[in-house]
Short mmCIF file of C-alpha atoms and ligand atoms in Angstrom, two decimals:
data_model
loop_
_atom_site.label_atom_id
_atom_site.label_comp_id
_atom_site.label_asym_id
_atom_site.label_seq_id
_atom_site.Cartn_x
_atom_site.Cartn_y
_atom_site.Cartn_z
CA UNK A 59 1.23 0.64 19.04
CA UNK A 60 -1.71 0.94 16.74
CA UNK A 61 -2.57 2.45 13.38
CA UNK A 62 -5.35 4.78 12.35
CA UNK A 63 -6.41 4.59 8.71
CA UNK A 64 -8.73 6.79 6.67
CA UNK A 65 -9.65 5.63 3.19
CA UNK A 66 -12.39 4.10 1.12
CA UNK A 67 -14.64 1.22 2.14
CA UNK A 68 -16.85 0.11 -0.67
CA UNK A 69 -18.00 -2.38 -3.23
CA UNK A 70 -15.91 -3.29 -6.26
CA UNK A 71 -16.97 -4.83 -9.53
CA UNK A 72 -13.91 -6.48 -11.01
CA UNK A 73 -13.06 -8.43 -14.11
CA UNK A 74 -9.66 -10.10 -14.56
CA UNK A 75 -8.45 -12.63 -17.16
CA UNK A 76 -9.29 -15.47 -14.75
CA UNK A 77 -12.15 -14.25 -12.55
CA UNK A 78 -14.83 -11.66 -12.13
CA UNK A 79 -17.20 -10.52 -9.43
CA UNK A 80 -19.82 -7.88 -8.67
CA UNK A 81 -20.15 -5.80 -5.50
CA UNK A 82 -17.19 -7.43 -3.79
CA UNK A 83 -16.02 -5.99 -0.50
CA UNK A 84 -13.24 -3.55 -1.38
CA UNK A 85 -11.87 -0.09 -0.77
CA UNK A 86 -8.40 1.12 0.08
CA UNK A 87 -9.00 1.25 3.85
CA UNK A 88 -10.59 -2.22 3.85
CA UNK A 89 -7.57 -3.91 2.29
CA UNK A 90 -5.19 -1.88 4.44
CA UNK A 91 -7.02 -2.76 7.67
CA UNK A 92 -7.36 -6.45 6.95
CA UNK A 93 -3.64 -6.61 6.25
CA UNK A 94 -2.32 -4.38 9.07
CA UNK A 95 -4.62 -6.01 11.64
CA UNK A 96 -2.50 -9.18 11.44
CA UNK A 97 0.36 -7.24 13.06
CA UNK A 98 -1.13 -4.48 15.18
CA UNK A 99 -4.38 -2.83 16.30
CA UNK A 100 -6.12 -0.91 13.53
CA UNK A 101 -8.84 1.75 13.73
CA UNK A 102 -10.73 2.61 10.59
CA UNK A 103 -12.20 5.99 9.68
CA UNK A 104 -14.54 5.92 6.67
CA UNK A 105 -18.16 6.16 5.64
CA UNK A 106 -20.52 3.62 4.11
CA UNK A 107 -24.13 3.89 2.99
CA UNK A 108 -27.23 2.21 4.34
CA UNK A 109 -26.73 -0.53 1.73
CA UNK A 110 -23.48 -1.70 3.36
CA UNK A 111 -24.06 -5.27 4.41
CA UNK A 112 -24.13 -6.23 8.08
CA UNK A 113 -22.04 -9.32 7.23
CA UNK A 114 -19.20 -7.06 6.01
CA UNK A 115 -19.29 -4.98 9.16
CA UNK A 116 -19.11 -8.20 11.15
CA UNK A 117 -16.25 -9.47 9.00
CA UNK A 118 -14.15 -6.39 9.85
CA UNK A 119 -14.97 -6.82 13.54
CA UNK A 120 -14.14 -10.54 13.40
CA UNK A 121 -10.70 -9.56 12.08
CA UNK A 122 -10.22 -7.22 15.04
CA UNK A 123 -10.51 -4.00 13.05
CA UNK A 124 -11.90 -1.20 15.26
CA UNK A 125 -14.86 0.12 13.26
CA UNK A 126 -16.03 2.69 15.80
CA UNK A 127 -14.95 5.39 13.30
CA UNK A 128 -16.91 3.86 10.42
CA UNK A 129 -19.91 6.09 9.87
CA UNK A 130 -23.10 4.79 8.29
CA UNK A 131 -24.71 7.62 6.31
CA UNK A 132 -27.91 8.04 4.34
CA UNK A 133 -27.17 7.10 0.72
CA UNK A 134 -25.16 4.56 -1.23
CA UNK A 135 -21.79 3.03 -0.42
CA UNK A 136 -18.69 3.94 -2.52
CA UNK A 137 -18.42 1.87 -5.69
CA UNK A 138 -15.55 1.23 -8.06
CA UNK A 139 -15.31 -0.95 -11.09
CA UNK A 140 -12.23 -2.01 -13.01
CA UNK A 141 -11.03 -4.41 -15.66
CA UNK A 142 -7.57 -5.98 -16.00
CA UNK A 143 -6.24 -6.63 -19.47
CA UNK A 144 -5.53 -10.12 -20.76
CA UNK A 145 -2.21 -9.16 -22.27
CA UNK A 146 -0.92 -7.40 -19.14
CA UNK A 147 -2.47 -8.04 -15.74
CA UNK A 148 -0.38 -5.12 -14.41
CA UNK A 149 -2.46 -2.57 -16.21
CA UNK A 150 -6.10 -1.96 -15.44
CA UNK A 151 -8.82 0.30 -16.71
CA UNK A 152 -11.10 2.01 -14.24
CA UNK A 153 -14.57 1.68 -15.73
CA UNK A 154 -16.48 3.60 -13.10
CA UNK A 155 -15.98 5.42 -9.78
CA UNK A 156 -19.02 6.46 -7.73
CA UNK A 157 -18.03 8.36 -4.60
CA UNK A 158 -21.62 8.27 -3.28
CA UNK A 159 -21.57 8.87 0.51
CA UNK A 160 -17.91 9.92 0.33
CA UNK A 161 -18.93 13.03 -1.61
CA UNK A 162 -20.42 14.62 1.53
CA UNK A 163 -18.24 12.93 4.16
CA UNK A 164 -16.84 15.09 6.96
CA UNK A 165 -14.75 12.86 9.21
CA UNK A 166 -14.80 13.70 12.90
CA UNK A 167 -12.19 11.74 14.80
CA UNK A 168 -12.98 10.25 18.19
CA UNK A 169 -10.70 11.52 20.99
CA UNK A 170 -8.88 8.19 21.28
CA UNK A 171 -8.21 8.18 17.52
CA UNK A 172 -6.61 11.62 17.62
CA UNK A 173 -3.74 10.31 19.70
CA UNK A 174 -2.57 7.45 17.48
CA UNK A 175 1.14 7.29 16.76
CA UNK A 176 0.79 5.77 13.29
CA UNK A 177 -1.51 7.21 10.65
CA UNK A 178 -2.20 5.97 7.16
CA UNK A 179 -4.04 8.20 4.72
CA UNK A 180 -5.19 5.54 2.26
CA UNK A 181 -6.36 6.41 -1.22
CA UNK A 182 -9.30 8.80 -0.93
CA UNK A 183 -10.03 12.48 -1.61
CA UNK A 184 -6.92 14.39 -0.47
CA UNK A 185 -9.20 16.96 1.19
CA UNK A 186 -10.41 14.20 3.53
CA UNK A 187 -6.86 12.97 4.07
CA UNK A 188 -5.84 16.48 5.17
CA UNK A 189 -8.88 16.87 7.42
CA UNK A 190 -7.94 13.71 9.29
CA UNK A 191 -4.30 14.73 9.62
CA UNK A 192 -5.39 18.15 10.88
CA UNK A 193 -7.50 16.60 13.65
CA UNK A 194 -4.61 14.68 15.20
CA UNK A 195 -3.81 15.94 18.69
CA UNK A 196 -0.08 15.75 18.04
CA UNK A 197 2.02 14.86 15.01
CA UNK A 198 2.03 11.03 14.78
CA UNK A 199 5.41 9.26 14.78
CA UNK A 200 4.83 8.15 11.21
CA UNK A 201 2.33 9.28 8.59
CA UNK A 202 2.00 7.37 5.33
CA UNK A 203 -0.25 8.12 2.38
CA UNK A 204 -1.37 6.63 -0.90
CA UNK A 205 -3.24 8.12 -3.83
CA UNK A 206 -4.11 7.40 -7.44
CA UNK A 207 -4.49 9.04 -10.86
CA UNK A 208 -8.11 9.93 -10.15
CA UNK A 209 -6.89 12.42 -7.49
CA UNK A 210 -3.63 13.38 -9.21
CA UNK A 211 -5.65 14.55 -12.18
CA UNK A 212 -8.67 15.87 -10.28
CA UNK A 213 -7.27 17.42 -7.06
CA UNK A 214 -3.60 18.10 -7.62
CA UNK A 215 -3.31 21.14 -5.34
CA UNK A 216 -5.03 19.46 -2.38
CA UNK A 217 -2.88 16.40 -2.97
CA UNK A 218 0.32 18.47 -2.96
CA UNK A 219 -0.61 19.74 0.52
CA UNK A 220 -1.01 16.20 1.83
CA UNK A 221 2.23 15.05 0.21
CA UNK A 222 4.00 17.98 1.84
CA UNK A 223 2.81 16.84 5.29
CA UNK A 224 3.61 13.11 5.37
CA UNK A 225 6.67 10.92 5.94
CA UNK A 226 6.09 8.09 3.47
CA UNK A 227 4.36 8.29 0.09
CA UNK A 228 3.12 5.07 -1.52
CA UNK A 229 2.19 5.35 -5.20
CA UNK A 230 2.14 3.18 -8.30
CA UNK A 231 5.19 3.84 -10.43
CA UNK A 232 3.09 5.43 -13.18
CA UNK A 233 1.55 7.75 -10.61
CA UNK A 234 4.97 8.71 -9.22
CA UNK A 235 6.00 9.66 -12.75
CA UNK A 236 2.80 11.46 -13.59
CA UNK A 237 2.63 13.42 -10.32
CA UNK A 238 6.30 14.44 -10.54
CA UNK A 239 6.08 15.01 -14.32
CA UNK A 240 9.37 13.15 -14.67
CA UNK A 241 9.84 9.89 -16.57
CA UNK A 242 12.87 8.57 -14.65
CA UNK A 243 11.42 6.77 -11.62
CA UNK A 244 14.22 7.48 -9.12
CA UNK A 245 14.37 11.15 -10.16
CA UNK A 246 10.59 11.36 -9.95
CA UNK A 247 10.62 9.85 -6.45
CA UNK A 248 13.32 12.30 -5.37
CA UNK A 249 11.30 15.19 -6.81
CA UNK A 250 8.39 14.11 -4.59
CA UNK A 251 10.77 13.92 -1.64
CA UNK A 252 11.73 17.51 -2.41
CA UNK A 253 8.19 18.42 -1.31
CA UNK A 254 8.66 16.95 2.19
CA UNK A 255 8.39 13.14 2.52
CA UNK A 256 11.54 11.30 3.55
CA UNK A 257 10.57 8.09 1.76
CA UNK A 258 8.78 7.21 -1.46
CA UNK A 259 7.59 3.66 -2.09
CA UNK A 260 7.01 3.17 -5.81
CA UNK A 261 4.79 0.13 -6.38
CA UNK A 262 5.58 -1.67 -9.62
CA UNK A 263 2.94 -4.43 -9.73
CA UNK A 264 4.43 -7.77 -10.76
CA UNK A 265 7.86 -6.08 -10.84
CA UNK A 266 7.84 -5.44 -7.10
CA UNK A 267 8.59 -2.18 -5.30
CA UNK A 268 11.29 0.44 -5.01
CA UNK A 269 11.88 2.10 -1.65
CA UNK A 270 13.60 5.43 -2.27
CA UNK A 271 15.12 7.59 0.46
CA UNK A 272 17.50 10.55 0.28
CA UNK A 273 20.61 8.43 0.04
CA UNK A 274 19.46 4.90 -0.71
CA UNK A 275 17.32 2.80 -3.00
CA UNK A 276 16.04 -0.63 -1.97
CA UNK A 277 14.35 -2.96 -4.44
CA UNK A 278 12.09 -5.90 -3.59
CA UNK A 279 10.66 -8.16 -6.29
CA UNK A 280 7.08 -9.33 -6.32
CA UNK A 281 6.79 -12.92 -5.13
CA UNK A 282 6.50 -15.07 -8.28
CA UNK A 283 3.07 -16.73 -8.37
CA UNK A 284 1.63 -19.31 -10.77
CA UNK A 285 -1.73 -17.59 -10.91
CA UNK A 286 -2.80 -14.08 -10.15
CA UNK A 287 -6.58 -14.13 -9.69
CA UNK A 288 -7.27 -10.47 -8.86
CA UNK A 289 -4.61 -7.77 -8.33
CA UNK A 290 -7.12 -5.34 -6.77
CA UNK A 291 -6.01 -4.12 -3.38
CA UNK A 292 -2.42 -5.34 -3.68
CA UNK A 293 -1.10 -1.82 -3.06
CA UNK A 294 -3.25 -1.21 0.01
CA UNK A 295 -2.48 -4.66 1.37
CA UNK A 296 1.22 -3.92 0.85
CA UNK A 297 0.86 -0.67 2.78
CA UNK A 298 -1.04 -2.49 5.55
CA UNK A 299 1.78 -4.99 5.99
CA UNK A 300 4.38 -2.22 5.83
CA UNK A 301 2.74 0.15 8.33
CA UNK A 302 1.45 -2.71 10.49
CA UNK A 303 4.97 -4.08 10.91
CA UNK A 304 6.44 -0.67 11.76
CA UNK A 305 3.68 0.10 14.25
CA UNK A 306 4.00 -3.32 15.83
CA UNK A 307 7.79 -3.21 16.26
CA UNK A 308 8.39 0.55 16.50
CA UNK A 309 11.50 -0.11 14.41
CA UNK A 310 11.74 2.96 12.19
CA UNK A 311 15.37 2.35 11.25
CA UNK A 312 16.63 1.72 7.73
CA UNK A 313 16.57 -2.02 8.38
CA UNK A 314 13.06 -1.80 9.81
CA UNK A 315 11.84 -0.08 6.65
CA UNK A 316 13.43 -2.74 4.47
CA UNK A 317 11.86 -5.57 6.41
CA UNK A 318 8.54 -3.73 6.32
CA UNK A 319 8.90 -3.55 2.53
CA UNK A 320 9.38 -7.30 2.30
CA UNK A 321 6.51 -8.05 4.69
CA UNK A 322 4.29 -5.70 2.65
CA UNK A 323 5.28 -7.56 -0.51
CA UNK A 324 4.51 -10.90 1.11
CA UNK A 325 1.05 -9.69 2.19
CA UNK A 326 0.44 -8.30 -1.31
CA UNK A 327 1.38 -11.67 -2.81
CA UNK A 328 -1.38 -13.36 -0.79
CA UNK A 329 -4.21 -10.97 -1.56
CA UNK A 330 -3.88 -11.35 -5.34
CA UNK A 331 -4.47 -15.10 -5.05
CA UNK A 332 -8.23 -14.61 -4.69
CA UNK A 333 -11.02 -12.19 -5.53
CA UNK A 334 -11.59 -9.35 -3.06
CA UNK A 335 -9.72 -9.78 0.25
CA UNK A 336 -10.67 -13.46 0.62
CA UNK A 337 -7.12 -14.80 0.91
CA UNK A 338 -6.32 -12.35 3.70
CA UNK A 339 -9.25 -13.72 5.65
CA UNK A 340 -7.98 -17.30 5.51
CA UNK A 341 -4.30 -16.45 6.00
CA UNK A 342 -2.58 -18.05 8.99
CA UNK A 343 0.72 -17.56 10.79
CA UNK A 344 2.43 -20.60 9.26
CA UNK A 345 1.62 -19.57 5.69
CA UNK A 346 2.96 -16.08 6.40
CA UNK A 347 6.16 -17.36 7.99
CA UNK A 348 6.86 -19.81 5.24
CA UNK A 349 6.32 -17.29 2.45
CA UNK A 350 8.48 -14.71 4.23
CA UNK A 351 11.27 -17.30 4.37
CA UNK A 352 10.73 -18.24 0.72
CA UNK A 353 10.92 -14.54 -0.15
CA UNK A 354 14.21 -14.21 1.69
CA UNK A 355 15.60 -17.20 -0.21
CA UNK A 356 14.39 -15.69 -3.48
CA UNK A 357 16.43 -12.56 -2.98
CA UNK A 358 19.45 -13.93 -1.16
CA UNK A 359 22.82 -14.14 -2.93
CA UNK A 360 26.46 -14.24 -1.90
CA UNK A 361 27.80 -10.82 -1.06
CA UNK A 362 31.42 -9.84 -1.61
CA UNK A 363 33.48 -10.48 1.49
CA UNK A 364 35.97 -7.88 2.69
CA UNK A 365 38.92 -7.92 0.30
CA UNK A 366 37.17 -10.21 -2.20
CA UNK A 367 36.76 -8.95 -5.76
CA UNK A 368 34.79 -9.90 -8.84
CA UNK A 369 36.68 -11.47 -11.72
CA UNK A 370 37.72 -8.75 -14.14
CA UNK A 371 39.48 -9.13 -17.46
CA UNK A 372 41.25 -5.96 -18.54
CA UNK A 373 41.43 -4.63 -22.10
CA UNK A 374 44.81 -6.33 -22.44
CA UNK A 375 43.08 -9.69 -21.94
CA UNK A 376 44.69 -10.35 -18.57
CA UNK A 377 42.75 -11.17 -15.43
CA UNK A 378 43.55 -8.36 -13.09
CA UNK A 379 41.30 -8.65 -10.09
CA UNK A 380 39.32 -11.13 -8.06
CA UNK A 381 39.20 -14.87 -8.58
CA UNK A 382 39.62 -16.69 -11.87
P1 LIG B 25 -5.34 -0.87 -5.33
O1 LIG B 25 -5.57 -2.04 -6.25
O2 LIG B 25 -4.42 -1.18 -4.20
O3 LIG B 25 -4.95 0.36 -6.07
O4 LIG B 25 -6.72 -0.52 -4.61
C1 LIG B 25 -7.95 -0.80 -5.16
C2 LIG B 25 -9.04 -0.32 -4.22
O5 LIG B 25 -9.10 1.10 -4.27
C3 LIG B 25 -10.38 -0.84 -4.66
O6 LIG B 25 -10.86 -1.74 -3.68
C4 LIG B 25 -11.25 0.39 -4.81
O7 LIG B 25 -12.46 0.29 -4.13
C5 LIG B 25 -10.43 1.53 -4.26
N1 LIG B 25 -10.52 2.74 -5.10
C6 LIG B 25 -10.52 2.81 -6.45
N2 LIG B 25 -10.62 4.10 -6.87
C7 LIG B 25 -10.65 4.87 -5.75
C8 LIG B 25 -10.73 6.30 -5.50
N3 LIG B 25 -10.78 7.17 -6.50
N4 LIG B 25 -10.72 6.71 -4.21
C9 LIG B 25 -10.65 5.81 -3.21
N5 LIG B 25 -10.58 4.48 -3.36
C10 LIG B 25 -10.57 4.00 -4.62
#
């Protein structure tokens, strides 16, 4: 199975406590594609300007991303610039967003793209997200979406329509709270689910992710790293691993979603080790396997066996249950 993604492709100017760079290859759909393409076929729908470098087009092709839906339009490529704070690498300030060619973009899906079973509406104008969803020949098996404050604040109504039409919503925890206007994260996620989606993935930066469904909550930590060079794209890379795994295996069960969450977290832990998507480009199978195993070890603990109890000392000071 393969995934279709619509989102931004652009150039980022980034400054973090340990690194900085200008006009780095970025964009939500770029990170998503480079991550998902390790697990399944990916087709990208986006627009770039005439200034988009040939080398970057080649790079996407070299990583087996289908760029036949990447339009090159008259004008300048999307640009975003952000700065991460020294005291808290989790929080960033957007310094500038220039939509450029995205402002007039009207996606027109190729016939073969309209039949994809997995669709990811990466962070971009919700009007574009809806246009892409509306052009699908049939409802895909799974539709995921991501967004950010820029659209929550600027295009709330259009965003609500998209949210009401998808299966899985990925958002930063602050965005979950701000969109739902509810400070408790689980309640906020459930309020979003009340609008249609069956699953909300709340991304919590260095605190990991929370996967919330109607009757369960699954938590995955972020993989502990010595150095985070550049957190940009971690969320999109997470979503790429998550959707890529589901599309590759077709396992849409509870367990499949949990494994997808861990694989997404593992992919996210790689991308933050370098500026732009560089670490994704050099990633190999052995590194992925070994970090997935290390992640499993990180979160594994002894469960209670049938009939086994925890030690419990009652108010009378006596041990009443379990082992002592
Ligand atoms: P993330 O760190 O996962 O939230 O994603 C960062 C990427 O999102 C950067 O590479 C930006 O180019 C892209 N981006 C930032 N703002 C927007 C926006 N308003 N619409 C679409 N993409 C954006």
